[in-house]
Amino acid sequence: VGALQQNEDGVVVYDAARCIGCRYCMYACPFGVPNFEWEQSLALIVKCDLCVNRVAGGEQPACAATCPTDAIKFGERGAMLELAYQRLHAEPDKYVQHVYGEHEHGGTSTFYISPVPFEELGLPAAEGEESPAHLNRLVTHGTPVVAAGVALAMAGAYLTIERQRKDNAAAEAEDVHETEEN
Amino acid sequence: MFIRILQKLRTLPRFSYLLAAITVFGLGVGLYRLIVGLGASTNLSKAFPWGIWISFDLSMVALSGGAFTLAALVYVFHMHDLHAATRPTVLFGLLGYASVLVILFFDLGRWDRFYHFLIFPNLNSALFEVSWCIVLYSIVLVYEFSPALLENRGRDRVLKFIKKYTIVAVIAGVTLSSMHQSSLGTLFVIMSTRLHPLWYSMLLPVFFLVSSLASGIALVMVGAIVSHYLFGQTLKQRVIEKLGWFLPWILAFYLALKLGELLLTDELPLLTTSGTYSLLFMAELLVGAIIPIGLFAISKVRWSRVGSLIGALCVIAGTILNRFNVSWFAMQVGNDVQYSPAWMEVAILAGVACGVLLVFTLLAHFFPVFSETVRVKARAAQPTIDTDQPPAHAPAAN
């Protein structure tokens, strides 16, 4: 229903007023980001939107603003990537030398650096750099074309067979006519 | 009036009451689920947001594919001797889709907003396409079935109008069906990271479409043979034989596609190395394709009622296993999380399924659903009931 949209800043924002709680997004996201209000009778999806309202007002997201050890930082993607590498290089023995999210599934808007393997954090090892959403779009956008093709083919088949039948019927009628005359 | 309806109801077959009881219980549990939410009533979780309901929906839609397959064969390709099967099949399709819509309603977190997919389009979403197609196609099915409700009720002009444009509805229906049958496969194209590679493929939409053709035809056959035993009414074996003839071709094509895809993506070794997954995949193809291809290739089997029944049931079982595999058994989640349905999920499902069967029985009881089929028991006395001729409301072409 288009409850999830990517805004100009690259943040995937959630419109709770549209959502019907179908949970397809939970399957679509390879990182398992969207969650669901399992205990509500009228349940919605829950997802971090990087505090878009605070950011729009020039503030930091709440988590980054309150983090006492600067483990969470917020900023432009390029600057954050630079910071991530800075920290990796500053303590090469401590960190796994990889910025998770730089290339995973086409690159994400959130990066992780970690002293333990990313799988242990529940982050899936992403093999391809391609986003599954991209493959999906290839198929869904091809659909109207295929639909038109099917409709045309069916109508064509019907009309062709119909004409043949009429011709045959006419020919048969003539045959009958001739035999009667003889 | 009321008493007359009651009297008529008393003539219903016994099992209708059992169906009614299960339906009422299931819908009661459904009401409870709507109030307490999905967490308290189901075993669905963050790792498994979709469960047995979605697997049921996929299977049911595939089986209801009989309606569009048959409509195409009869109306577009003029195979009129299959016409006797259209009414029961279209009704099954209609009720199949109705059950899917009801189950989807119970599946939604915000069930009160079920209509949102109609007013907030997202053209990138396969689910948007599926839901639109299913709703539109249900309307087409109502249209295709309406003559059975209107016949002999003094609505001849409406009836004539409806029959005149049947072919338009049929072509629209075939288009919508092939679209959403395939789009149900498209749903899983985005799940490349979750679905086991034996099943995951960009060709999923094609797999789904082709297998729905086969299982749709198989369902028509099973329906005809079962109604032979239940209602004493059935299609002639000659018609069933004709339907059976199609199956090896479709299934062989399906098998070639499935194995060809694995070959091209170098995933063929997974057939033996993936443990349970390999077994499930092999079972699906063996039961759903290889065995029925062998059976229906034999003319003797096609002409035998029991043989056709077994073969057709194999196709259906294979397709259902495929849909359950894709949406449930072959879904990979980390940390060995497993899902098995809660009793309430099963109860709601059973309730809806029995409700649908009940409606089918009622309609078949009160309306001319099986009017063109052969009455087996009366056959000896009245051989004239045989409907070899193209029926009256085939498109008036002659």
Coordinates of C-alpha atoms in Angstrom, one line a residue:
Chain A
V1 CA 0.0 0.0 0.0
G2 CA 3.0 2.3 -0.1
A3 CA 3.2 2.8 3.6
L4 CA 7.0 2.6 3.4
Q5 CA 8.7 5.1 1.2
Q6 CA 12.3 6.3 0.8
N7 CA 12.5 10.0 1.3
E8 CA 15.1 12.3 -0.4
D9 CA 17.5 11.9 2.4
G10 CA 17.5 8.1 1.8
V11 CA 15.6 7.4 5.0
V12 CA 12.9 4.7 4.6
V13 CA 9.9 6.4 6.4
Y14 CA 6.8 4.7 7.5
D15 CA 3.2 6.0 7.1
A16 CA 1.3 4.3 9.9
A17 CA -2.0 5.6 8.5
R18 CA -1.7 3.6 5.4
C19 CA -0.3 0.3 6.8
I20 CA -2.6 -2.7 6.8
G21 CA -0.2 -5.0 8.7
C22 CA 0.4 -7.5 5.9
R23 CA 4.0 -8.1 7.0
Y24 CA 5.3 -8.5 3.4
C25 CA 8.0 -5.9 4.3
M26 CA 9.4 -8.2 7.0
Y27 CA 10.1 -10.7 4.3
A28 CA 11.4 -8.1 1.8
C29 CA 14.0 -6.6 4.1
P30 CA 17.1 -8.8 4.0
F31 CA 18.3 -7.2 7.3
G32 CA 15.1 -7.9 9.2
V33 CA 14.5 -4.3 10.1
P34 CA 10.7 -4.0 10.2
N35 CA 9.1 -5.5 13.2
F36 CA 5.4 -6.1 14.1
E37 CA 3.2 -5.3 17.0
W38 CA 2.4 -9.0 17.8
E39 CA 0.4 -8.2 20.9
Q40 CA -1.9 -5.5 19.5
S41 CA -5.4 -6.3 18.2
L42 CA -5.0 -3.6 15.6
A43 CA -1.4 -4.1 14.9
L44 CA 1.1 -2.1 12.9
I45 CA 4.7 -2.4 11.7
V46 CA 7.4 -0.8 13.8
K47 CA 10.5 0.6 12.3
C48 CA 13.3 3.1 13.0
D49 CA 12.9 6.2 10.8
L50 CA 16.0 7.9 12.1
C51 CA 13.8 10.4 13.9
V52 CA 12.9 12.2 10.7
N53 CA 10.9 14.8 12.6
R54 CA 13.9 15.7 14.9
V55 CA 16.3 15.7 11.9
A56 CA 13.9 18.0 9.9
G57 CA 14.2 20.4 12.9
G58 CA 18.0 20.4 12.6
E59 CA 18.4 18.0 15.6
Q60 CA 20.2 14.7 15.9
P61 CA 18.2 11.5 16.2
A62 CA 17.4 10.8 19.8
C63 CA 19.7 7.7 20.1
A64 CA 22.7 9.6 18.7
A65 CA 22.0 12.7 20.8
T66 CA 21.9 10.7 24.0
C67 CA 24.6 8.0 23.4
P68 CA 27.1 8.6 26.2
T69 CA 30.0 6.9 24.5
D70 CA 29.5 8.1 20.9
A71 CA 28.9 4.6 19.8
I72 CA 26.0 5.9 17.6
K73 CA 26.8 8.7 15.3
F74 CA 24.6 10.5 12.8
G75 CA 25.5 12.5 9.8
E76 CA 25.8 12.6 6.0
R77 CA 26.6 9.2 4.5
G78 CA 30.0 10.1 3.2
A79 CA 31.1 11.6 6.4
M80 CA 29.9 8.6 8.4
L81 CA 31.7 6.2 6.1
E82 CA 34.9 8.2 6.6
L83 CA 34.4 8.1 10.4
A84 CA 33.8 4.4 10.3
Y85 CA 37.1 3.8 8.5
Q86 CA 38.9 6.2 10.8
R87 CA 37.9 4.1 13.8
L88 CA 38.7 0.8 12.0
H89 CA 42.2 2.1 11.2
A90 CA 42.8 3.6 14.6
E91 CA 42.3 0.2 16.3
P92 CA 42.9 -2.5 13.7
D93 CA 43.3 -5.2 16.4
K94 CA 40.0 -4.5 18.0
Y95 CA 37.7 -4.2 15.0
V96 CA 36.7 -6.6 12.3
Q97 CA 38.1 -4.7 9.3
H98 CA 34.8 -4.2 7.5
V99 CA 32.2 -1.5 7.3
Y100 CA 28.9 -3.4 7.3
G101 CA 26.4 -1.6 5.0
E102 CA 28.9 0.0 2.6
H103 CA 28.2 -2.5 -0.1
E104 CA 25.7 -4.9 1.3
H105 CA 22.7 -5.3 -1.1
G106 CA 23.6 -2.1 -2.9
G107 CA 24.7 -0.2 0.3
T108 CA 22.6 0.9 3.2
S109 CA 22.0 4.1 5.1
T110 CA 23.2 2.7 8.4
F111 CA 26.7 1.4 8.9
Y112 CA 28.0 -1.0 11.6
I113 CA 31.5 -1.6 12.8
S114 CA 32.1 -4.3 15.3
P115 CA 34.8 -6.2 17.3
V116 CA 32.9 -9.5 16.8
P117 CA 31.8 -11.1 13.5
F118 CA 28.7 -9.5 12.1
E119 CA 26.8 -12.8 12.0
E120 CA 27.0 -12.9 15.8
L121 CA 25.1 -9.6 15.8
G122 CA 22.3 -11.1 13.8
L123 CA 23.4 -9.3 10.6
P124 CA 23.1 -11.6 7.6
A125 CA 26.1 -12.2 5.5
A126 CA 25.1 -10.5 2.3
E127 CA 26.7 -12.0 -0.7
G128 CA 25.5 -9.9 -3.6
E129 CA 25.9 -6.2 -4.0
E130 CA 22.6 -6.2 -5.8
S131 CA 19.4 -5.2 -3.9
P132 CA 16.6 -7.8 -3.9
A133 CA 14.2 -5.0 -4.4
H134 CA 15.9 -4.3 -7.8
L135 CA 15.2 -7.8 -9.0
N136 CA 11.7 -7.5 -7.8
R137 CA 11.1 -4.3 -9.6
L138 CA 12.3 -5.9 -12.9
V139 CA 9.5 -8.4 -12.6
T140 CA 6.7 -6.2 -11.3
H141 CA 7.2 -3.6 -13.9
G142 CA 7.2 -6.2 -16.7
T143 CA 3.8 -7.4 -15.6
P144 CA 1.5 -4.9 -17.4
V145 CA 3.2 -5.7 -20.7
V146 CA 2.7 -9.4 -20.2
A147 CA -0.9 -8.8 -19.2
A148 CA -1.6 -6.9 -22.4
G149 CA 0.2 -9.7 -24.3
V150 CA -2.0 -12.4 -22.8
A151 CA -5.2 -10.4 -23.4
L152 CA -4.3 -9.9 -27.0
A153 CA -3.3 -13.5 -27.6
M154 CA -6.5 -14.8 -26.1
A155 CA -8.7 -12.4 -28.1
G156 CA -6.7 -13.3 -31.2
A157 CA -7.0 -17.0 -30.6
Y158 CA -10.7 -16.6 -30.0
L159 CA -11.4 -14.6 -33.1
T160 CA -9.2 -16.8 -35.3
I161 CA -10.9 -20.0 -34.2
E162 CA -14.3 -18.3 -34.4
R163 CA -13.7 -17.3 -38.0
Q164 CA -12.5 -20.8 -38.9
R165 CA -15.6 -22.3 -37.4
K166 CA -17.8 -19.9 -39.3
D167 CA -16.0 -20.7 -42.6
N168 CA -16.2 -24.4 -41.9
A169 CA -19.9 -24.1 -41.0
A170 CA -20.5 -22.1 -44.2
A171 CA -18.6 -24.7 -46.2
E172 CA -20.5 -27.5 -44.6
A173 CA -23.8 -25.8 -45.3
E174 CA -22.8 -25.5 -48.9
D175 CA -21.9 -29.2 -49.0
V176 CA -25.2 -30.1 -47.6
H177 CA -26.9 -27.9 -50.1
E178 CA -25.1 -29.4 -53.0
T179 CA -25.9 -33.0 -51.9
E180 CA -29.5 -32.1 -51.6
E181 CA -29.6 -30.7 -55.1
N182 CA -28.0 -33.8 -56.5
Chain B
M1 CA -41.9 -19.4 3.2
F2 CA -39.6 -19.8 6.2
I3 CA -41.0 -23.3 6.8
R4 CA -40.4 -24.2 3.2
I5 CA -36.8 -23.2 3.4
L6 CA -36.4 -25.3 6.6
Q7 CA -38.0 -28.2 4.8
K8 CA -35.6 -27.9 1.9
L9 CA -32.7 -27.7 4.3
R10 CA -33.7 -31.0 5.8
T11 CA -33.0 -32.6 2.4
L12 CA -29.4 -31.6 2.6
P13 CA -26.8 -34.3 2.9
R14 CA -25.8 -35.1 6.5
F15 CA -22.2 -33.9 6.3
S16 CA -23.5 -30.4 5.8
Y17 CA -24.3 -30.2 9.5
L18 CA -20.8 -31.2 10.4
L19 CA -19.4 -28.6 8.0
A20 CA -21.7 -26.0 9.6
A21 CA -20.5 -26.8 13.1
I22 CA -16.8 -26.6 12.1
T23 CA -17.5 -23.3 10.3
V24 CA -19.2 -21.7 13.3
F25 CA -16.4 -22.8 15.6
G26 CA -13.7 -21.6 13.3
L27 CA -15.3 -18.2 12.8
G28 CA -15.7 -17.9 16.6
V29 CA -12.0 -18.5 17.0
G30 CA -11.4 -16.0 14.2
L31 CA -13.4 -13.4 16.1
Y32 CA -11.2 -14.0 19.1
R33 CA -8.1 -13.6 17.0
L34 CA -9.3 -10.2 15.7
I35 CA -9.7 -9.1 19.3
V36 CA -6.5 -10.4 20.9
G37 CA -4.1 -9.9 18.0
L38 CA -1.8 -12.2 16.2
G39 CA 0.8 -12.7 19.0
A40 CA -1.7 -14.3 21.3
S41 CA -3.5 -16.4 18.8
T42 CA -0.8 -17.6 16.4
N43 CA 2.7 -18.9 16.4
L44 CA 3.8 -16.3 14.0
S45 CA 6.9 -14.4 14.9
K46 CA 9.5 -11.9 13.7
A47 CA 11.4 -14.8 12.1
F48 CA 8.2 -16.3 10.6
P49 CA 5.8 -13.4 9.9
W50 CA 3.7 -15.6 7.5
G51 CA 2.5 -19.1 8.3
I52 CA 0.1 -21.7 7.3
W53 CA -2.5 -19.2 6.2
I54 CA -0.3 -17.9 3.5
S55 CA 0.6 -21.4 2.4
F56 CA -3.1 -22.2 2.3
D57 CA -3.8 -19.1 0.2
L58 CA -1.1 -20.0 -2.3
S59 CA -2.4 -23.5 -2.6
M60 CA -6.0 -22.5 -2.9
V61 CA -5.4 -20.0 -5.6
A62 CA -3.3 -22.6 -7.5
L63 CA -6.2 -25.1 -7.3
S64 CA -8.7 -22.5 -8.3
G65 CA -6.7 -22.1 -11.4
G66 CA -9.0 -24.7 -12.8
A67 CA -11.6 -22.0 -13.5
F68 CA -9.5 -19.9 -15.8
T69 CA -7.9 -22.9 -17.5
L70 CA -11.2 -24.5 -18.3
A71 CA -12.8 -21.2 -19.3
A72 CA -10.0 -20.7 -21.8
L73 CA -10.3 -24.2 -23.2
V74 CA -14.1 -24.0 -23.5
Y75 CA -14.7 -20.5 -24.6
V76 CA -11.5 -19.4 -26.3
F77 CA -10.4 -22.7 -27.8
H78 CA -14.0 -24.0 -28.4
M79 CA -13.6 -27.3 -26.7
H80 CA -17.3 -27.5 -26.0
D81 CA -17.5 -31.0 -24.7
L82 CA -15.7 -29.8 -21.6
H83 CA -18.5 -27.3 -21.0
A84 CA -20.4 -29.5 -18.6
A85 CA -17.5 -29.0 -16.1
T86 CA -17.4 -25.2 -16.2
R87 CA -20.2 -24.5 -13.7
P88 CA -18.9 -26.6 -10.8
T89 CA -15.3 -25.5 -11.6
V90 CA -16.2 -21.8 -11.7
L91 CA -18.1 -22.2 -8.5
F92 CA -15.1 -23.9 -6.9
G93 CA -12.9 -21.2 -8.1
L94 CA -15.2 -18.5 -6.8
L95 CA -15.5 -20.0 -3.4
G96 CA -11.7 -20.8 -3.4
Y97 CA -11.0 -17.1 -3.9
A98 CA -13.6 -16.2 -1.3
S99 CA -11.9 -18.4 1.2
V100 CA -8.5 -16.8 0.4
L101 CA -9.9 -13.3 0.9
V102 CA -11.4 -14.3 4.2
I103 CA -8.2 -15.9 5.4
L104 CA -6.2 -12.8 4.2
F105 CA -8.6 -10.7 6.3
F106 CA -7.7 -12.7 9.4
D107 CA -4.0 -12.4 8.5
L108 CA -3.9 -8.6 8.4
G109 CA -2.6 -6.7 11.4
R110 CA -5.0 -3.8 10.6
W111 CA -7.9 -5.9 9.3
D112 CA -10.1 -2.9 9.7
R113 CA -8.2 -1.3 6.8
F114 CA -8.3 -4.2 4.4
Y115 CA -9.6 -1.9 1.6
H116 CA -6.4 0.2 1.8
F117 CA -4.7 -1.8 -1.0
L118 CA -7.4 -0.5 -3.3
I119 CA -6.9 3.2 -2.6
F120 CA -3.1 3.4 -1.9
P121 CA -1.4 1.8 -4.9
N122 CA 2.3 0.9 -4.8
L123 CA 3.1 -0.3 -8.3
N124 CA 6.4 -1.8 -7.2
S125 CA 4.7 -4.3 -4.9
A126 CA 3.8 -7.7 -6.1
L127 CA 1.3 -7.9 -3.3
F128 CA -0.5 -4.9 -4.7
E129 CA -0.8 -6.6 -8.0
V130 CA -2.0 -9.9 -6.5
S131 CA -4.7 -8.3 -4.4
W132 CA -6.1 -6.2 -7.2
C133 CA -6.1 -9.1 -9.6
I134 CA -7.8 -11.4 -7.0
V135 CA -10.6 -8.9 -6.3
L136 CA -11.2 -8.2 -10.0
Y137 CA -11.0 -11.8 -10.9
S138 CA -13.5 -12.7 -8.2
I139 CA -15.9 -10.3 -9.8
V140 CA -15.3 -12.0 -13.2
L141 CA -16.1 -15.3 -11.5
V142 CA -19.3 -14.0 -10.0
Y143 CA -20.2 -12.9 -13.6
E144 CA -19.4 -16.2 -15.1
F145 CA -21.3 -18.1 -12.4
S146 CA -24.4 -15.8 -12.4
P147 CA -26.3 -17.6 -15.1
A148 CA -26.6 -20.6 -12.7
L149 CA -28.4 -18.3 -10.2
L150 CA -30.6 -16.6 -12.7
E151 CA -31.7 -19.5 -14.7
N152 CA -35.4 -20.5 -14.5
R153 CA -36.2 -17.5 -12.4
G154 CA -37.9 -15.3 -14.9
R155 CA -34.8 -13.2 -15.6
D156 CA -34.3 -14.2 -19.2
R157 CA -33.4 -10.8 -20.6
V158 CA -30.6 -10.3 -18.0
L159 CA -29.5 -13.8 -18.7
K160 CA -29.3 -13.2 -22.4
F161 CA -27.3 -10.1 -21.9
I162 CA -24.9 -11.8 -19.5
K163 CA -24.3 -14.7 -21.9
K164 CA -23.7 -12.4 -24.8
Y165 CA -20.7 -10.9 -23.2
T166 CA -19.4 -14.1 -21.5
I167 CA -16.4 -14.2 -23.9
V168 CA -15.3 -10.7 -22.9
A169 CA -15.4 -11.8 -19.2
V170 CA -13.6 -15.0 -20.0
I171 CA -10.7 -13.2 -21.7
A172 CA -10.5 -10.7 -18.9
G173 CA -10.6 -13.5 -16.5
V174 CA -7.8 -15.5 -18.2
T175 CA -5.6 -12.4 -18.3
L176 CA -6.2 -11.5 -14.7
S177 CA -5.6 -15.1 -13.6
S178 CA -2.4 -15.6 -15.5
M179 CA -1.3 -12.3 -14.0
H180 CA -1.9 -13.0 -10.3
Q181 CA -1.0 -16.7 -10.5
S182 CA 2.4 -15.6 -11.7
S183 CA 2.5 -12.6 -9.3
L184 CA 2.1 -14.9 -6.4
G185 CA 5.4 -16.4 -7.5
T186 CA 6.7 -12.8 -7.9
L187 CA 6.0 -12.3 -4.2
F188 CA 9.0 -14.5 -3.4
V189 CA 11.4 -13.0 -6.0
I190 CA 12.3 -10.3 -3.4
M191 CA 13.2 -13.0 -0.9
S192 CA 16.5 -14.1 -2.4
T193 CA 18.1 -14.1 1.0
R194 CA 15.5 -16.2 2.7
L195 CA 14.2 -18.8 0.3
H196 CA 16.4 -21.8 -0.3
P197 CA 18.2 -21.7 -3.7
L198 CA 16.5 -24.9 -4.8
W199 CA 13.2 -23.0 -5.0
Y200 CA 14.4 -19.4 -5.3
S201 CA 14.5 -18.3 -8.9
M202 CA 13.7 -15.3 -11.1
L203 CA 11.4 -17.7 -12.9
L204 CA 9.2 -18.2 -9.9
P205 CA 6.3 -16.4 -11.6
V206 CA 6.5 -18.8 -14.5
F207 CA 6.7 -21.8 -12.2
F208 CA 3.6 -20.7 -10.4
L209 CA 1.6 -20.1 -13.5
V210 CA 2.5 -23.4 -15.2
S211 CA 1.9 -25.4 -12.0
S212 CA -1.5 -23.7 -11.5
L213 CA -2.5 -24.8 -15.0
A214 CA -1.7 -28.4 -14.2
S215 CA -3.3 -28.4 -10.7
G216 CA -6.3 -26.5 -12.0
I217 CA -7.0 -29.2 -14.6
A218 CA -6.3 -31.9 -12.0
L219 CA -8.8 -30.3 -9.6
V220 CA -11.5 -30.4 -12.3
M221 CA -10.9 -34.1 -12.7
V222 CA -10.9 -34.8 -9.0
G223 CA -14.1 -32.7 -8.6
A224 CA -15.8 -34.6 -11.3
I225 CA -14.9 -38.0 -9.9
V226 CA -15.6 -37.2 -6.3
S227 CA -19.0 -35.7 -7.2
H228 CA -19.7 -39.0 -8.9
Y229 CA -19.5 -40.7 -5.6
L230 CA -21.0 -37.9 -3.5
F231 CA -23.9 -36.6 -5.6
G232 CA -24.1 -39.4 -8.1
Q233 CA -23.4 -36.8 -10.8
T234 CA -20.3 -36.6 -12.9
L235 CA -18.7 -35.8 -16.2
K236 CA -18.5 -38.5 -18.8
Q237 CA -15.3 -40.4 -18.6
R238 CA -14.6 -39.3 -22.2
V239 CA -14.3 -35.7 -21.0
I240 CA -12.2 -36.7 -18.0
E241 CA -9.9 -38.6 -20.4
K242 CA -9.5 -35.5 -22.5
L243 CA -8.5 -33.4 -19.5
G244 CA -6.0 -36.0 -18.5
W245 CA -4.4 -35.9 -21.9
F246 CA -3.2 -32.3 -21.3
L247 CA -1.4 -33.1 -18.0
P248 CA 1.8 -34.9 -19.2
W249 CA 2.5 -32.1 -21.6
I250 CA 2.1 -29.3 -19.1
L251 CA 3.9 -31.2 -16.3
A252 CA 6.8 -32.2 -18.6
F253 CA 7.2 -28.5 -19.5
Y254 CA 7.1 -27.6 -15.8
L255 CA 9.7 -30.3 -14.9
A256 CA 12.0 -29.2 -17.7
L257 CA 11.7 -25.5 -16.5
K258 CA 12.5 -26.4 -12.9
L259 CA 15.5 -28.6 -13.7
G260 CA 16.7 -26.4 -16.5
E261 CA 16.8 -23.4 -14.1
L262 CA 18.8 -25.4 -11.6
L263 CA 21.2 -26.5 -14.4
L264 CA 21.7 -22.9 -15.6
T265 CA 22.3 -21.5 -12.2
D266 CA 24.7 -24.4 -11.3
E267 CA 22.4 -25.4 -8.4
L268 CA 21.9 -29.0 -9.6
P269 CA 24.2 -30.4 -6.9
L270 CA 21.9 -29.0 -4.2
L271 CA 19.5 -31.8 -5.2
T272 CA 21.5 -34.2 -3.2
T273 CA 23.4 -32.1 -0.8
S274 CA 20.8 -30.1 1.0
G275 CA 19.4 -32.8 3.4
T276 CA 15.7 -32.2 4.2
Y277 CA 15.5 -29.5 1.5
S278 CA 16.6 -31.9 -1.2
L279 CA 14.1 -34.5 0.0
L280 CA 11.2 -32.0 0.0
F281 CA 12.2 -30.8 -3.5
M282 CA 12.5 -34.3 -4.9
A283 CA 9.2 -35.3 -3.3
E284 CA 7.5 -32.3 -4.8
L285 CA 8.6 -33.1 -8.3
L286 CA 8.2 -36.8 -8.0
V287 CA 4.7 -36.7 -6.7
G288 CA 3.6 -33.6 -8.6
A289 CA 5.2 -34.2 -11.9
I290 CA 7.1 -37.4 -12.6
I291 CA 4.5 -39.9 -11.3
P292 CA 1.5 -38.2 -13.0
I293 CA 3.4 -37.8 -16.2
G294 CA 3.9 -41.6 -16.2
L295 CA 0.3 -42.3 -15.3
F296 CA -1.4 -40.0 -17.7
A297 CA 0.8 -41.0 -20.6
I298 CA -1.0 -44.4 -20.4
S299 CA -4.3 -44.3 -22.2
K300 CA -5.7 -47.0 -20.0
V301 CA -5.2 -44.9 -16.9
R302 CA -6.8 -41.9 -18.5
W303 CA -9.9 -44.0 -19.3
S304 CA -10.1 -45.4 -15.8
R305 CA -11.9 -43.4 -13.1
V306 CA -9.7 -44.6 -10.3
G307 CA -6.5 -44.2 -12.3
S308 CA -7.4 -40.6 -13.2
L309 CA -8.3 -39.9 -9.6
I310 CA -5.0 -41.1 -8.3
G311 CA -3.0 -39.3 -11.0
A312 CA -4.9 -36.0 -10.5
L313 CA -4.5 -36.2 -6.7
C314 CA -0.8 -36.6 -7.2
V315 CA -0.6 -33.4 -9.2
I316 CA -2.6 -31.6 -6.6
A317 CA -0.5 -32.9 -3.7
G318 CA 2.7 -32.0 -5.6
T319 CA 1.4 -28.4 -6.2
I320 CA 0.3 -28.0 -2.6
L321 CA 3.7 -29.3 -1.3
N322 CA 5.4 -26.8 -3.7
R323 CA 3.4 -23.9 -2.3
F324 CA 4.1 -25.0 1.3
N325 CA 7.8 -25.4 0.5
V326 CA 8.1 -22.0 -1.1
S327 CA 6.2 -20.1 1.6
W328 CA 7.1 -22.2 4.7
F329 CA 9.3 -25.3 4.7
A330 CA 12.1 -23.8 2.5
M331 CA 12.2 -20.4 4.3
Q332 CA 15.5 -20.1 5.9
V333 CA 15.9 -18.2 9.1
G334 CA 18.9 -18.0 11.3
N335 CA 19.2 -19.5 14.7
D336 CA 17.2 -22.6 13.8
V337 CA 13.9 -20.9 14.5
Q338 CA 11.0 -23.2 13.6
Y339 CA 7.4 -22.4 13.0
S340 CA 4.5 -24.7 13.4
P341 CA 0.9 -23.4 13.4
A342 CA -1.0 -22.8 16.7
W343 CA -4.2 -24.7 17.1
M344 CA -6.2 -21.4 16.6
E345 CA -4.5 -20.9 13.2
V346 CA -5.6 -24.4 12.2
A347 CA -9.1 -23.9 13.6
I348 CA -9.7 -20.7 11.7
L349 CA -8.4 -22.4 8.6
A350 CA -10.6 -25.4 9.0
G351 CA -13.6 -23.2 9.7
V352 CA -13.1 -21.1 6.5
A353 CA -12.5 -24.2 4.4
C354 CA -15.6 -26.0 5.7
G355 CA -17.6 -22.8 5.3
V356 CA -16.6 -22.8 1.7
L357 CA -17.5 -26.5 1.2
L358 CA -20.8 -25.8 2.9
V359 CA -21.7 -22.9 0.6
F360 CA -20.7 -25.1 -2.4
T361 CA -23.0 -27.9 -1.2
L362 CA -25.9 -25.4 -0.6
L363 CA -25.5 -23.8 -4.0
A364 CA -25.3 -27.2 -5.7
H365 CA -28.4 -28.2 -3.8
F366 CA -30.6 -25.3 -4.7
F367 CA -29.2 -24.1 -8.1
P368 CA -28.5 -25.8 -11.4
V369 CA -24.7 -26.2 -10.8
F370 CA -24.5 -29.8 -12.0
S371 CA -27.3 -29.4 -14.6
E372 CA -25.2 -30.5 -17.5
T373 CA -23.5 -33.4 -15.9
V374 CA -24.7 -36.9 -16.2
R375 CA -26.9 -38.3 -13.4
V376 CA -25.2 -41.6 -12.9
K377 CA -28.1 -43.2 -11.0
A378 CA -30.8 -42.1 -13.4
R379 CA -28.7 -42.9 -16.4
A380 CA -30.0 -46.4 -17.0
A381 CA -33.6 -45.2 -16.9
Q382 CA -33.1 -42.0 -18.9
P383 CA -30.2 -42.2 -21.2
T384 CA -31.4 -39.0 -22.9
I385 CA -29.9 -36.8 -20.1
D386 CA -26.5 -37.3 -21.6
T387 CA -25.1 -34.0 -22.7
D388 CA -23.0 -34.7 -25.6
Q389 CA -24.2 -31.7 -27.5
P390 CA -22.7 -28.3 -27.0
P391 CA -24.9 -26.7 -24.4
A392 CA -27.3 -23.8 -25.2
H393 CA -25.2 -21.0 -23.8
A394 CA -22.0 -21.7 -25.5
P395 CA -21.1 -18.5 -27.3
A396 CA -23.7 -18.2 -30.0
A397 CA -21.4 -18.7 -33.0
N398 CA -23.4 -20.9 -35.2

